C-alpha cells in the first residue's frame, strides 16, 4: 500500500530555491528605506514654512496650492519638455549604434561600439557635465573649431541654453538607451527578415515593417527610462543651464538650500515624482498599440 504525502507549496518552494530569501532581502530593505524616505518628504510637504528658521510649523496644504503660480507651472512644463526632447534625440542617436552593435560581424567594431557607448557610465555626472562646459563654452572646443573652419564669424552662445542642456543630457542617457535597444534587437529572429527579403522586400521596407516594430518594446523601455532619468537630473541643468534653464530639480535646490524653504521644496518633490510617474504611464499607454503590433508581426 502506497501512502501519498503532500507537502505545502511554500515548503517545496523553499527547498527548490533555498537562497531566494537572501537574494530578495537586500531589495526589500532598499524598498523599505525608500518608502520611509518618501514618507518623511511627504511629512515635510504638509508643514508650514517659518522664515528664518530651520524648524517647520503646523499642518497646511498651502505648499501644494502655491504651485499653481505661473513660475512653478513653467518649471514643470520646461522639465517635461526637456525630458521629452532628450529622450527623442537619445533614441535617434542610440538606435543606429545599438543596431550596429548587434548586427555587425566584426568583433573589433562590436567592441569599439560597446566601449564608446558604455564608457560614460564609468564617469560621474559632474565630470561629464564639466567636460561639456569645456566643449560648449564661448572659447570652448566647438566654437573654436567652427571659427577656425570659417563657419562662424563670432562665437555662438551654447552655454546657459536649453539646447546645451539637452546635448549634455543626451550624453548622460545614451548608454542605458543603447543597452536596452541592443537587448531588444538581439531577440529578433532573423528568419522574419529573411522571409520578407525572399518575398521581394527591400532593406528599407524590411526595417520599417519587421525590425522596427519588433524592437518596439526596447524603444518604449529605453524612452521611458531616459525620460525618468532626465526628470531627476540636477547637476547638468544646474551647471550647463547656469540658472537660466528652470527645471524642477534646480528649483528644489534653490528653495531648499538658498532660502531653506524645505516644506515647499518637499512639496515640489512630491508633485514632481507624481508628474513623472503620470507622464511615464501615459507614454506606456500611448505605446501599447505599437507593442501589440510588434507582438503580432
CSV table of C-alpha atoms in Angstrom, one decimal:
chain,number,residue,atom,x,y,z
A,1,UNK,CA,0.0,0.0,0.0
A,2,UNK,CA,1.3,3.4,-1.0
A,3,UNK,CA,0.8,6.4,1.2
A,4,UNK,CA,0.9,9.8,-0.6
A,5,UNK,CA,2.3,12.6,1.5
A,6,UNK,CA,1.6,16.2,0.3
A,7,UNK,CA,4.0,18.9,1.3
A,8,UNK,CA,3.0,22.6,1.5
A,9,UNK,CA,3.7,24.6,-1.6
A,10,UNK,CA,5.8,27.1,0.4
A,11,UNK,CA,8.0,24.2,1.8
A,12,UNK,CA,8.6,22.9,-1.7
A,13,UNK,CA,9.4,26.4,-2.9
A,14,UNK,CA,11.9,27.0,-0.1
A,15,UNK,CA,13.6,23.6,-0.8
A,16,UNK,CA,14.0,24.2,-4.5
A,17,UNK,CA,15.1,27.8,-4.0
A,18,UNK,CA,16.8,27.9,-0.6
A,19,UNK,CA,18.7,31.2,-1.3
A,20,UNK,CA,15.6,33.1,-2.6
A,21,UNK,CA,15.1,34.9,0.7
A,22,UNK,CA,18.7,36.0,0.9
A,23,UNK,CA,18.5,37.3,-2.6
A,24,UNK,CA,15.3,39.2,-2.1
A,25,UNK,CA,16.2,40.6,1.3
A,26,UNK,CA,18.5,43.5,0.1
A,27,UNK,CA,15.9,44.7,-2.4
A,28,UNK,CA,13.3,44.5,0.4
A,29,UNK,CA,15.5,46.6,2.7
A,30,UNK,CA,16.1,49.2,0.0
A,31,UNK,CA,12.4,49.4,-0.7
A,32,UNK,CA,11.6,49.9,3.0
A,33,UNK,CA,14.2,52.6,3.2
A,34,UNK,CA,12.8,54.3,0.1
A,35,UNK,CA,9.3,54.2,1.4
A,36,UNK,CA,10.4,55.7,4.8
A,37,UNK,CA,12.3,58.5,3.0
A,38,UNK,CA,9.3,59.3,0.8
A,39,UNK,CA,7.0,59.4,3.9
A,40,UNK,CA,9.5,61.8,5.6
A,41,UNK,CA,9.5,64.0,2.5
A,42,UNK,CA,5.7,64.0,2.4
A,43,UNK,CA,5.6,64.9,6.1
A,44,UNK,CA,7.7,67.9,5.3
A,45,UNK,CA,5.5,68.9,2.4
A,46,UNK,CA,2.4,69.4,4.5
A,47,UNK,CA,4.1,71.5,7.1
A,48,UNK,CA,4.2,75.3,7.3
A,49,UNK,CA,7.4,77.3,6.4
A,50,UNK,CA,8.8,79.5,9.2
A,51,UNK,CA,11.0,82.2,7.6
A,52,UNK,CA,14.5,82.4,9.0
A,53,UNK,CA,14.2,79.1,10.8
A,54,UNK,CA,15.1,75.5,10.0
A,55,UNK,CA,12.1,74.4,12.1
A,56,UNK,CA,8.7,73.8,10.4
A,57,UNK,CA,5.3,74.8,11.5
A,58,UNK,CA,2.0,73.1,11.7
A,59,UNK,CA,-0.1,71.2,9.2
A,60,UNK,CA,-1.0,73.1,6.0
A,61,UNK,CA,-1.9,72.5,2.3
A,62,UNK,CA,-0.7,75.9,1.2
A,63,UNK,CA,2.6,74.4,-0.2
A,64,UNK,CA,0.6,72.5,-2.8
A,65,UNK,CA,-1.7,75.4,-3.6
A,66,UNK,CA,1.2,77.7,-4.2
A,67,UNK,CA,2.4,75.5,-7.1
A,68,UNK,CA,-0.4,76.9,-9.3
A,69,UNK,CA,1.6,80.1,-9.7
A,70,UNK,CA,2.9,80.6,-13.3
A,71,UNK,CA,6.6,80.5,-12.1
A,72,UNK,CA,6.3,76.9,-10.8
A,73,UNK,CA,3.9,75.7,-13.6
A,74,UNK,CA,6.5,76.9,-16.1
A,75,UNK,CA,9.3,75.0,-14.3
A,76,UNK,CA,7.2,71.8,-14.6
A,77,UNK,CA,6.4,72.4,-18.3
A,78,UNK,CA,10.1,73.1,-19.0
A,79,UNK,CA,11.1,69.9,-17.3
A,80,UNK,CA,8.6,67.8,-19.2
A,81,UNK,CA,9.6,69.4,-22.5
A,82,UNK,CA,13.4,69.0,-21.7
A,83,UNK,CA,12.9,65.3,-20.8
A,84,UNK,CA,10.9,64.6,-23.9
A,85,UNK,CA,13.4,66.3,-26.2
A,86,UNK,CA,16.3,64.4,-24.5
A,87,UNK,CA,14.5,61.1,-24.9
A,88,UNK,CA,13.8,61.7,-28.6
A,89,UNK,CA,17.3,62.8,-29.5
A,90,UNK,CA,18.8,59.9,-27.4
A,91,UNK,CA,16.6,57.4,-29.3
A,92,UNK,CA,17.6,58.8,-32.7
A,93,UNK,CA,21.3,58.6,-31.9
A,94,UNK,CA,21.3,55.4,-29.9
A,95,UNK,CA,19.3,53.2,-32.3
A,96,UNK,CA,21.9,53.1,-35.1
A,97,UNK,CA,24.6,52.3,-32.5
A,98,UNK,CA,22.5,49.5,-31.0
A,99,UNK,CA,21.7,48.2,-34.4
A,100,UNK,CA,25.4,48.1,-35.5
A,101,UNK,CA,26.4,46.6,-32.1
A,102,UNK,CA,24.0,43.7,-32.6
A,103,UNK,CA,24.2,43.1,-36.4
A,104,UNK,CA,27.9,43.7,-37.2
A,105,UNK,CA,30.1,40.7,-37.9
A,106,UNK,CA,33.3,42.4,-36.9
A,107,UNK,CA,34.2,41.7,-33.3
A,108,UNK,CA,36.6,44.7,-33.3
A,109,UNK,CA,33.8,47.0,-34.4
A,110,UNK,CA,31.5,45.5,-31.9
A,111,UNK,CA,34.0,46.0,-29.1
A,112,UNK,CA,34.6,49.6,-30.2
A,113,UNK,CA,30.9,50.5,-30.2
A,114,UNK,CA,30.4,48.8,-26.8
A,115,UNK,CA,33.3,50.7,-25.3
A,116,UNK,CA,32.2,54.1,-26.7
A,117,UNK,CA,28.6,53.5,-25.7
A,118,UNK,CA,29.2,52.2,-22.1
A,119,UNK,CA,32.2,54.3,-21.1
A,120,UNK,CA,30.1,57.3,-20.0
A,121,UNK,CA,28.6,55.1,-17.3
A,122,UNK,CA,32.1,55.0,-15.6
A,123,UNK,CA,32.3,58.7,-15.3
A,124,UNK,CA,30.4,60.8,-12.7
A,125,UNK,CA,27.6,63.1,-13.9
A,126,UNK,CA,29.5,66.1,-12.6
A,127,UNK,CA,32.7,65.1,-14.5
A,128,UNK,CA,30.7,64.6,-17.7
A,129,UNK,CA,28.9,68.0,-17.2
A,130,UNK,CA,32.2,69.8,-16.7
A,131,UNK,CA,33.6,68.3,-19.9
A,132,UNK,CA,30.5,69.6,-21.8
A,133,UNK,CA,31.1,73.0,-20.3
A,134,UNK,CA,34.6,72.9,-21.9
A,135,UNK,CA,33.0,71.8,-25.2
A,136,UNK,CA,30.1,74.3,-25.3
A,137,UNK,CA,31.8,77.4,-23.9
A,138,UNK,CA,32.3,80.6,-25.9
A,139,UNK,CA,36.0,79.8,-26.1
A,140,UNK,CA,35.4,76.1,-26.0
A,141,UNK,CA,36.3,73.3,-28.4
A,142,UNK,CA,33.2,73.5,-30.6
A,143,UNK,CA,33.2,77.3,-31.0
A,144,UNK,CA,37.0,77.3,-31.6
A,145,UNK,CA,36.7,74.6,-34.2
A,146,UNK,CA,33.8,76.3,-36.1
A,147,UNK,CA,35.7,79.7,-36.0
A,148,UNK,CA,38.9,78.1,-37.4
A,149,UNK,CA,36.9,76.4,-40.2
A,150,UNK,CA,35.4,79.8,-41.1
A,151,UNK,CA,31.8,78.6,-40.5
A,152,UNK,CA,31.3,81.3,-37.8
A,153,UNK,CA,32.2,85.0,-37.5
A,154,UNK,CA,31.9,85.1,-33.8
A,155,UNK,CA,31.2,82.5,-31.0
A,156,UNK,CA,27.7,81.2,-30.7
A,157,UNK,CA,26.1,81.1,-27.2
A,158,UNK,CA,25.7,77.4,-26.4
A,159,UNK,CA,26.1,77.5,-22.6
A,160,UNK,CA,23.2,78.6,-20.5
A,161,UNK,CA,20.7,77.5,-23.1
A,162,UNK,CA,18.1,74.7,-23.3
A,163,UNK,CA,19.9,73.3,-26.3
A,164,UNK,CA,23.2,72.9,-24.4
A,165,UNK,CA,21.4,71.2,-21.5
A,166,UNK,CA,19.7,68.8,-23.9
A,167,UNK,CA,23.1,67.9,-25.6
A,168,UNK,CA,24.7,67.2,-22.3
A,169,UNK,CA,21.7,65.1,-21.1
A,170,UNK,CA,21.7,63.1,-24.3
A,171,UNK,CA,25.3,62.1,-23.5
A,172,UNK,CA,24.2,61.1,-20.0
A,173,UNK,CA,21.2,58.9,-21.1
A,174,UNK,CA,22.9,57.4,-24.2
A,175,UNK,CA,24.5,54.3,-22.6
A,176,UNK,CA,21.3,53.0,-21.0
A,177,UNK,CA,19.3,53.6,-24.2
A,178,UNK,CA,21.9,51.7,-26.3
A,179,UNK,CA,21.9,48.8,-23.9
A,180,UNK,CA,18.1,48.5,-23.9
A,181,UNK,CA,17.8,48.8,-27.6
A,182,UNK,CA,20.6,46.2,-28.2
A,183,UNK,CA,18.8,43.8,-25.9
A,184,UNK,CA,15.6,44.2,-27.9
A,185,UNK,CA,17.3,43.9,-31.3
A,186,UNK,CA,19.3,40.8,-30.2
A,187,UNK,CA,16.0,38.9,-29.5
A,188,UNK,CA,14.6,39.5,-33.0
A,189,UNK,CA,14.5,36.3,-35.1
A,190,UNK,CA,16.5,37.0,-38.3
A,191,UNK,CA,14.3,34.4,-40.1
A,192,UNK,CA,11.5,37.0,-40.2
A,193,UNK,CA,13.7,39.4,-42.1
A,194,UNK,CA,14.9,36.7,-44.4
A,195,UNK,CA,11.3,35.7,-45.2
A,196,UNK,CA,10.5,39.3,-46.0
A,197,UNK,CA,13.5,39.6,-48.3
A,198,UNK,CA,12.6,36.4,-50.1
A,199,UNK,CA,9.2,37.9,-50.8
A,200,UNK,CA,10.8,40.9,-52.5
A,201,UNK,CA,11.0,43.4,-49.7
A,202,UNK,CA,14.0,45.8,-49.9
A,203,UNK,CA,16.2,46.6,-46.9
A,204,UNK,CA,14.3,49.8,-46.0
A,205,UNK,CA,10.9,48.0,-46.1
A,206,UNK,CA,12.3,45.1,-44.1
A,207,UNK,CA,13.5,47.5,-41.5
A,208,UNK,CA,10.2,49.5,-41.3
A,209,UNK,CA,7.9,46.5,-41.4
A,210,UNK,CA,9.9,43.9,-39.4
A,211,UNK,CA,12.8,45.2,-37.5
A,212,UNK,CA,11.4,48.4,-36.2
A,213,UNK,CA,8.1,47.0,-34.9
A,214,UNK,CA,9.8,44.0,-33.3
A,215,UNK,CA,12.2,46.3,-31.5
A,216,UNK,CA,9.3,48.5,-30.1
A,217,UNK,CA,9.4,47.0,-26.6
A,218,UNK,CA,13.1,48.1,-26.3
A,219,UNK,CA,12.2,51.6,-27.7
A,220,UNK,CA,9.4,52.0,-25.2
A,221,UNK,CA,11.5,50.9,-22.3
A,222,UNK,CA,14.5,53.0,-23.3
A,223,UNK,CA,12.4,56.1,-23.9
A,224,UNK,CA,10.6,55.8,-20.6
A,225,UNK,CA,13.9,55.2,-18.7
A,226,UNK,CA,15.6,58.2,-20.4
A,227,UNK,CA,12.6,60.4,-19.6
A,228,UNK,CA,12.6,59.4,-15.9
A,229,UNK,CA,16.3,59.7,-15.6
A,230,UNK,CA,16.3,63.2,-17.1
A,231,UNK,CA,13.4,64.3,-14.9
A,232,UNK,CA,15.6,63.8,-11.8
A,233,UNK,CA,18.8,65.2,-13.3
A,234,UNK,CA,20.3,68.1,-11.3
A,235,UNK,CA,24.0,68.7,-11.9
A,236,UNK,CA,23.6,69.0,-15.7
A,237,UNK,CA,20.8,71.5,-15.8
A,238,UNK,CA,22.3,73.5,-12.9
A,239,UNK,CA,25.8,73.8,-14.4
A,240,UNK,CA,25.1,73.9,-18.1
A,241,UNK,CA,21.9,76.0,-17.7
A,242,UNK,CA,23.6,78.3,-15.2
A,243,UNK,CA,20.2,79.1,-13.5
A,244,UNK,CA,18.7,80.3,-16.8
A,245,UNK,CA,17.1,76.9,-17.6
A,246,UNK,CA,14.4,76.4,-15.0
A,247,UNK,CA,13.7,72.8,-14.1
A,248,UNK,CA,12.0,71.1,-11.1
A,249,UNK,CA,15.3,69.8,-9.7
A,250,UNK,CA,17.1,73.2,-9.8
A,251,UNK,CA,14.0,74.9,-8.3
A,252,UNK,CA,14.0,72.4,-5.4
A,253,UNK,CA,17.7,73.1,-4.8
A,254,UNK,CA,17.2,76.9,-4.8
A,255,UNK,CA,14.2,76.6,-2.4
A,256,UNK,CA,15.8,74.1,-0.1
A,257,UNK,CA,19.4,75.3,0.1
A,258,UNK,CA,19.2,79.0,-0.7
A,259,UNK,CA,16.0,80.1,1.2
A,260,UNK,CA,15.8,77.0,3.4
A,261,UNK,CA,12.1,76.6,2.5
A,262,UNK,CA,12.2,72.8,3.0
A,263,UNK,CA,8.4,72.3,3.2
A,264,UNK,CA,7.8,73.9,-0.2
A,265,UNK,CA,10.9,72.1,-1.7
A,266,UNK,CA,9.4,68.8,-0.4
A,267,UNK,CA,6.0,69.5,-1.9
A,268,UNK,CA,7.7,70.2,-5.3
A,269,UNK,CA,9.5,66.8,-4.9
A,270,UNK,CA,6.2,65.0,-4.3
A,271,UNK,CA,4.4,66.7,-7.2
A,272,UNK,CA,7.5,66.2,-9.5
A,273,UNK,CA,7.5,62.4,-8.7
A,274,UNK,CA,3.8,62.2,-9.3
A,275,UNK,CA,4.1,64.1,-12.6
A,276,UNK,CA,7.0,61.9,-13.7
A,277,UNK,CA,5.0,58.7,-13.0
A,278,UNK,CA,1.9,60.1,-14.7
A,279,UNK,CA,3.8,61.0,-17.9
A,280,UNK,CA,5.6,57.7,-18.0
A,281,UNK,CA,2.2,55.9,-17.6
A,282,UNK,CA,0.8,58.0,-20.4
A,283,UNK,CA,3.8,57.2,-22.6
A,284,UNK,CA,3.4,53.5,-22.0
A,285,UNK,CA,-0.3,53.6,-22.6
A,286,UNK,CA,0.2,55.5,-25.9
A,287,UNK,CA,2.9,53.0,-26.9
A,288,UNK,CA,0.7,50.0,-26.1
A,289,UNK,CA,-0.7,49.7,-29.6
A,290,UNK,CA,2.8,49.8,-31.0
A,291,UNK,CA,3.8,46.9,-28.7
A,292,UNK,CA,0.7,45.0,-29.6
A,293,UNK,CA,1.6,45.5,-33.3
A,294,UNK,CA,5.1,44.2,-32.6
A,295,UNK,CA,3.8,41.1,-30.9
A,296,UNK,CA,1.5,40.3,-33.8
A,297,UNK,CA,4.1,41.0,-36.5
